[in-house]
Short mmCIF file of C-alpha atoms in Angstrom, two decimals:
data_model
loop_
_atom_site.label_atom_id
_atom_site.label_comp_id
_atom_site.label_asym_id
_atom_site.label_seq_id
_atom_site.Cartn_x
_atom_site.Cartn_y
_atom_site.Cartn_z
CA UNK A 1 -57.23 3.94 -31.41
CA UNK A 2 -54.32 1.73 -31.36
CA UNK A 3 -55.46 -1.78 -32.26
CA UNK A 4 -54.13 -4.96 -30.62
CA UNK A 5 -51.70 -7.40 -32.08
CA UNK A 6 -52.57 -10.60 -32.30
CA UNK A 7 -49.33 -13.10 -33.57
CA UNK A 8 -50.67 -16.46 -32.32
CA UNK A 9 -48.05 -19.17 -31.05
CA UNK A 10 -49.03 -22.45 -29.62
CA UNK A 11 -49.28 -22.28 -25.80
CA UNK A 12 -48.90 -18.37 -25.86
CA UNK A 13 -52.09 -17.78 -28.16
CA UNK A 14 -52.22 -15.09 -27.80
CA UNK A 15 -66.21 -12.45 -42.05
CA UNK A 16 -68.60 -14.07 -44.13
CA UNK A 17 -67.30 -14.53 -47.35
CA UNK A 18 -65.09 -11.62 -48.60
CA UNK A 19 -65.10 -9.92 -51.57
CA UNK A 20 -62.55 -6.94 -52.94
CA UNK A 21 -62.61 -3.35 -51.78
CA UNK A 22 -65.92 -3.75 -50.00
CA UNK A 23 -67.14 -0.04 -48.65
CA UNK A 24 -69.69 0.56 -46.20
CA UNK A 25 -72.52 3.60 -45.48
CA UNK A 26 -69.73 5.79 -43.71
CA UNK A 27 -70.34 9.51 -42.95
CA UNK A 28 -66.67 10.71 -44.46
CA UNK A 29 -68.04 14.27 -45.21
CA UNK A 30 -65.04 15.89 -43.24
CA UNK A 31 -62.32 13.00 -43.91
CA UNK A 32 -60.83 11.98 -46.95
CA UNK A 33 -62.49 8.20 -48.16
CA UNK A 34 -59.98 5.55 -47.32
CA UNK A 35 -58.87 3.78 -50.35
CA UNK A 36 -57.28 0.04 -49.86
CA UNK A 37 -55.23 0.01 -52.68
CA UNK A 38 -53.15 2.86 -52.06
CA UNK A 39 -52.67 2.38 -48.76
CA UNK A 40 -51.89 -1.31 -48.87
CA UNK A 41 -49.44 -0.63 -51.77
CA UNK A 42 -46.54 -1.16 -50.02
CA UNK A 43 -47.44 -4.06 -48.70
CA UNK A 44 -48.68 -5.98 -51.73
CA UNK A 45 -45.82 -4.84 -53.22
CA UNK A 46 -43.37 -6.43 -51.02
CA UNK A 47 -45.98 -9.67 -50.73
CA UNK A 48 -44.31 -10.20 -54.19
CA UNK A 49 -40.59 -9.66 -52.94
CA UNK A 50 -41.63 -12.20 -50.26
CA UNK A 51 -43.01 -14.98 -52.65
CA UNK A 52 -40.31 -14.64 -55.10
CA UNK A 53 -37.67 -15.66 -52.62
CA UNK A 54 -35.64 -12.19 -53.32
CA UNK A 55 -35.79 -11.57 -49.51
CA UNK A 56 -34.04 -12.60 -46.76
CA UNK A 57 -35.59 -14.00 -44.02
CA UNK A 58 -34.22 -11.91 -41.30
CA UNK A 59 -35.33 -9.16 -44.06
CA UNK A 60 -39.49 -9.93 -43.48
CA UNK A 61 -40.98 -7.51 -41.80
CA UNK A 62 -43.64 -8.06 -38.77
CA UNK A 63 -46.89 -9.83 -39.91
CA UNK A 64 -44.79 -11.22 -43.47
CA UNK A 65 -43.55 -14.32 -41.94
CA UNK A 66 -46.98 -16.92 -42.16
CA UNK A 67 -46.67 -15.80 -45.94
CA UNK A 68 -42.73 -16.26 -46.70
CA UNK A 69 -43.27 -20.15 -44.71
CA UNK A 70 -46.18 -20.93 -46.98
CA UNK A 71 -44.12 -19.25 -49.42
CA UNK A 72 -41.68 -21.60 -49.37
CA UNK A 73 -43.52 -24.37 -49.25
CA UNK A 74 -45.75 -23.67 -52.19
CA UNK A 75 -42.66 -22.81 -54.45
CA UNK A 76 -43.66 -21.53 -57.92
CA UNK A 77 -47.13 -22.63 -57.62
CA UNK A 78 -47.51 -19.30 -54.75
CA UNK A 79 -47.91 -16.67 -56.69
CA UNK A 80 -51.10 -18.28 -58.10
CA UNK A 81 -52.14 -20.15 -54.75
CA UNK A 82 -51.86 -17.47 -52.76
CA UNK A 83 -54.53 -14.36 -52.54
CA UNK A 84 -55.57 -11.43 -50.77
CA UNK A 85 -58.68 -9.49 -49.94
CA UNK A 86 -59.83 -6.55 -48.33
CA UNK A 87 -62.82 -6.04 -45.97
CA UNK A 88 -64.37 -3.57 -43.18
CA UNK A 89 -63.97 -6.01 -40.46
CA UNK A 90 -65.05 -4.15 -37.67
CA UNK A 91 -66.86 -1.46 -39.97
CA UNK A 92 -64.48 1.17 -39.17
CA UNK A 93 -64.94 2.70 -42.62
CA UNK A 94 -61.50 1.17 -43.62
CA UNK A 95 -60.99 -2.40 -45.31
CA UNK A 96 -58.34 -4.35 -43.18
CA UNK A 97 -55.97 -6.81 -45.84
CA UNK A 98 -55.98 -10.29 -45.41
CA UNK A 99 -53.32 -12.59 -47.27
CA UNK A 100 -54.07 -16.40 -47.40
CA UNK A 101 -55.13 -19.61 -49.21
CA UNK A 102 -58.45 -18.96 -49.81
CA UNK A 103 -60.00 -21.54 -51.77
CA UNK A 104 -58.65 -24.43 -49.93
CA UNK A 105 -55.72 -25.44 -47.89
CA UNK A 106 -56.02 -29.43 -48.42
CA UNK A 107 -57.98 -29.89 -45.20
CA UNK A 108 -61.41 -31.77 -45.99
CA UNK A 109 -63.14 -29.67 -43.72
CA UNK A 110 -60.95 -26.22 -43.54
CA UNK A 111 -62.25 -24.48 -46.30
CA UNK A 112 -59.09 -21.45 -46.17
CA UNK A 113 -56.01 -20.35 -44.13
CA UNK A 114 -54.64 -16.94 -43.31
CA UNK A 115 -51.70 -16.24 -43.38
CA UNK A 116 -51.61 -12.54 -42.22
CA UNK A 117 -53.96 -9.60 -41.57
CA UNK A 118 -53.26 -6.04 -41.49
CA UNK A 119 -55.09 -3.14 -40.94
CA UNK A 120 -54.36 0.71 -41.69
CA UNK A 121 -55.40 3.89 -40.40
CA UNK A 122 -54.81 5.87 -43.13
CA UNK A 123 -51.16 6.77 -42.24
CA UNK A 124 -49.66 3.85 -40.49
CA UNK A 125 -49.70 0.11 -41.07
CA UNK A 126 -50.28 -2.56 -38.08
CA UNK A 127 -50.26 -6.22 -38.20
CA UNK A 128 -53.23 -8.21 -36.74
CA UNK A 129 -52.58 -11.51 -36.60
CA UNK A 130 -49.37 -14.18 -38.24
CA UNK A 131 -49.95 -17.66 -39.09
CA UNK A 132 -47.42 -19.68 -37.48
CA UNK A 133 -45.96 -23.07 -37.61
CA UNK A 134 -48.43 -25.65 -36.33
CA UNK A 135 -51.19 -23.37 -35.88
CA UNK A 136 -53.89 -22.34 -38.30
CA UNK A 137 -56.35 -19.46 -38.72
CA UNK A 138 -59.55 -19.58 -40.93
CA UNK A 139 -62.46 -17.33 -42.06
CA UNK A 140 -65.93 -18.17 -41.06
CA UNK A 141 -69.62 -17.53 -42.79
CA UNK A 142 -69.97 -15.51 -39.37
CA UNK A 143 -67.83 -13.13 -39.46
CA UNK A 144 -64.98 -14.68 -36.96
CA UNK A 145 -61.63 -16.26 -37.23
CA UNK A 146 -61.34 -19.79 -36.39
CA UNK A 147 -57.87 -20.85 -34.79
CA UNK A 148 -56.68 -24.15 -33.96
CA UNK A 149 -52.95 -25.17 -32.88
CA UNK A 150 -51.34 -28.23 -32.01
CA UNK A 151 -48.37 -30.09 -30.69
CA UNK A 152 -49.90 -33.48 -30.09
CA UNK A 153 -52.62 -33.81 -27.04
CA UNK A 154 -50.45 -32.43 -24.60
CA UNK A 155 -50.52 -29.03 -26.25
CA UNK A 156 -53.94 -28.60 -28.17
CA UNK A 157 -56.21 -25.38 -28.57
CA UNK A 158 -59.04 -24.50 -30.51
CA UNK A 159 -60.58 -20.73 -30.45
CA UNK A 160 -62.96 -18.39 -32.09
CA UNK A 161 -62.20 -14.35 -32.48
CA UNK A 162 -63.84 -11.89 -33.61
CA UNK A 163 -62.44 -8.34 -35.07
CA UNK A 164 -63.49 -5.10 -33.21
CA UNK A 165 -62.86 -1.93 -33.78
CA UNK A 166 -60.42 -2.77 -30.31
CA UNK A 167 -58.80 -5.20 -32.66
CA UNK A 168 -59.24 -8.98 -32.47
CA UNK A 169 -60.78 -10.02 -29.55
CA UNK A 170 -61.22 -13.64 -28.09
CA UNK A 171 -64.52 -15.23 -27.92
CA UNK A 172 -63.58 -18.95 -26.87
CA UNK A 173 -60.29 -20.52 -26.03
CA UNK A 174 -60.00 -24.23 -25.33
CA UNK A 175 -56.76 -25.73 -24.32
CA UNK A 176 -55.48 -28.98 -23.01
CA UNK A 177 -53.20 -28.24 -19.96
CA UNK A 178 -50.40 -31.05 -18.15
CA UNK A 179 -51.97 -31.01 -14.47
CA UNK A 180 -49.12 -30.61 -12.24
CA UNK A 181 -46.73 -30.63 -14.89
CA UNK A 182 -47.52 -34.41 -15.51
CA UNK A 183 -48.08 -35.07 -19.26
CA UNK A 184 -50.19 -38.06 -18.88
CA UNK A 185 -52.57 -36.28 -16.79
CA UNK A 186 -54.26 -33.47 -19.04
CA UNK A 187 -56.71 -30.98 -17.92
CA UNK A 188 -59.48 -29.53 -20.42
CA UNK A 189 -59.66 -25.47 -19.58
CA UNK A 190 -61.62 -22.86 -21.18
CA UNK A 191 -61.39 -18.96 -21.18
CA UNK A 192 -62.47 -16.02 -23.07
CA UNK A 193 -58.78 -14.37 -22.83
CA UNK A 194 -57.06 -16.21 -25.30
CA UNK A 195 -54.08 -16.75 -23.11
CA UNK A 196 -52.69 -20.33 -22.29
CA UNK A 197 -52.96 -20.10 -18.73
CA UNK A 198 -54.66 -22.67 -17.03
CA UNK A 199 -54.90 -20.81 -13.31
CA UNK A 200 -57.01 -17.68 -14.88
CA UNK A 201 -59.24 -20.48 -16.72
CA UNK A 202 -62.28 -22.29 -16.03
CA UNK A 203 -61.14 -26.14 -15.97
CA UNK A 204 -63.76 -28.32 -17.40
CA UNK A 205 -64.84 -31.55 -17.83
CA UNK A 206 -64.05 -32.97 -21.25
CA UNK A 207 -62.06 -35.83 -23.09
CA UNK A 208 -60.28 -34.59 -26.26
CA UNK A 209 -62.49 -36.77 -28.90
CA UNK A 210 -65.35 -33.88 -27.51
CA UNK A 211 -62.71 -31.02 -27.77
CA UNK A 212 -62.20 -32.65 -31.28
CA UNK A 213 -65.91 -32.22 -31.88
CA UNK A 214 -65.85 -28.22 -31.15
CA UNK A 215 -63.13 -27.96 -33.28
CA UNK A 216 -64.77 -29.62 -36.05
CA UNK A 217 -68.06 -27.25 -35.79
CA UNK A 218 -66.00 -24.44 -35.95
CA UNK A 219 -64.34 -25.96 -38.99
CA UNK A 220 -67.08 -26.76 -40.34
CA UNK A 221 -68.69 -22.85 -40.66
CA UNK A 222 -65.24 -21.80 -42.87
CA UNK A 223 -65.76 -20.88 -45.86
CA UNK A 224 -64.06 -20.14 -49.68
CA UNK A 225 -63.80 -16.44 -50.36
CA UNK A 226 -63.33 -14.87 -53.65
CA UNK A 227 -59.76 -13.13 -53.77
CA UNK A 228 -57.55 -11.87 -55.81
CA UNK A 229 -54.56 -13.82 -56.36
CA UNK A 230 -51.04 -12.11 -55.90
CA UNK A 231 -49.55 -13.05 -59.17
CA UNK A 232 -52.15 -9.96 -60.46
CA UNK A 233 -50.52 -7.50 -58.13
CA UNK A 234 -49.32 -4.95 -60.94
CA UNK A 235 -50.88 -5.93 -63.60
#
């Protein structure tokens, strides 16, 4: 089944630790076992080409673009800053790739970012989600993605998703919203769609210090993860 695509931007939003190659009790008796690193190889490979500035930017391919950003900002520290993993997610019976910082982005209480996630069905490649400017996703010791993204008060959400075999899936979305288009006159709205949409959400009563309290929780449960770092890719 075709998984969803999540590539969060702000206002159009839309895992316990990790550890390499991890395989589940699958019945593959009439399929051939899924292994990561062959079909990720591709990919890793060009995660180099990416980090090593020998691309263009109109050159990075869907899903690439939270990595070249970071990428660029790193500069020759990347390569050893930046890591991937793979893990059965949604315990398909094949490991989904997840590129990041994953042993701390700088944040006192966000313990990792991700950049990207992919996943593969044994022939084709699909993005799951893209870091983006001013937005930020994080692993949790729960299995779930933590996202928050900002453009002051006046554009502010915090969420939680989880990965399905459907793909990633919204648990809670909370979002400020301009009532009547009037910027000093924010709503508080919450949904379970992950869409920025204030008239298919449930508007509730909240100031933004408590909004800044859920947020914090949910920062609070990320968590480091043991990765590989992509300055090992061929060696």
């Amino acid at each position: 089944m075709k998984k969803r695509v999540l590539i969060a931007v702000l206002c159009v939003a839309a895992l316990s630790t990790l550890s390499a190659c991890n395989k589940p009790e699958v019945d593959n008796t009439d399929t051939e076992p899924f292994e990561c690193e062959s079909a990720y190889n591709d990919t890793l490979v060009n995660l180099k080409e990416v980090i090593s500035s020998s691309l263009d930017e109109e050159d990075i391919y869907a899903g690439m673009h939270g990595v070249y950003e970071a990428a660029k900002e790193l500069g020759e520290a990347a390569a050893d800053t930046i890591g991937y993993v793979f893990n059965d997610m949604d315990k398909d019976g094949k490991e989904e790739l997840l590129i990041g910082n994953f042993e701390g982005t700088g944040s006192p209480d966000v313990k990792n970012e991700i950049y990207a996630a992919f996943s593969h069905d044994g022939d084709n490649l699909e993005p799951l989600l893209e870091k983006q400017k001013r937005n930020t996703f994080a692993l949790t010791d729960t299995g779930t993605f933590y996202f928050h993204g900002s453009d002051g008060v006046k554009y502010h959400i915090v969420a939680e998703y989880e990965m399905t075999e459907e793909g990633i899936v919204c648990k809670d979305f909370y979002f400020t919203y301009p009532i009547d288009g009037d910027g000093s006159n924010m709503g508080y709205f919450h949904n379970t769609t992950g869409v920025w949409d204030s008239e298919g959400s449930e508007k509730i009563d909240m100031t933004f210090e408590q909004l800044e309290e859920i947020r914090k929780e949910l920062a609070a449960r990320t968590v480091p993860v043991d990765a590989a770092k992509l300055s090992e890719i061929g060696k």
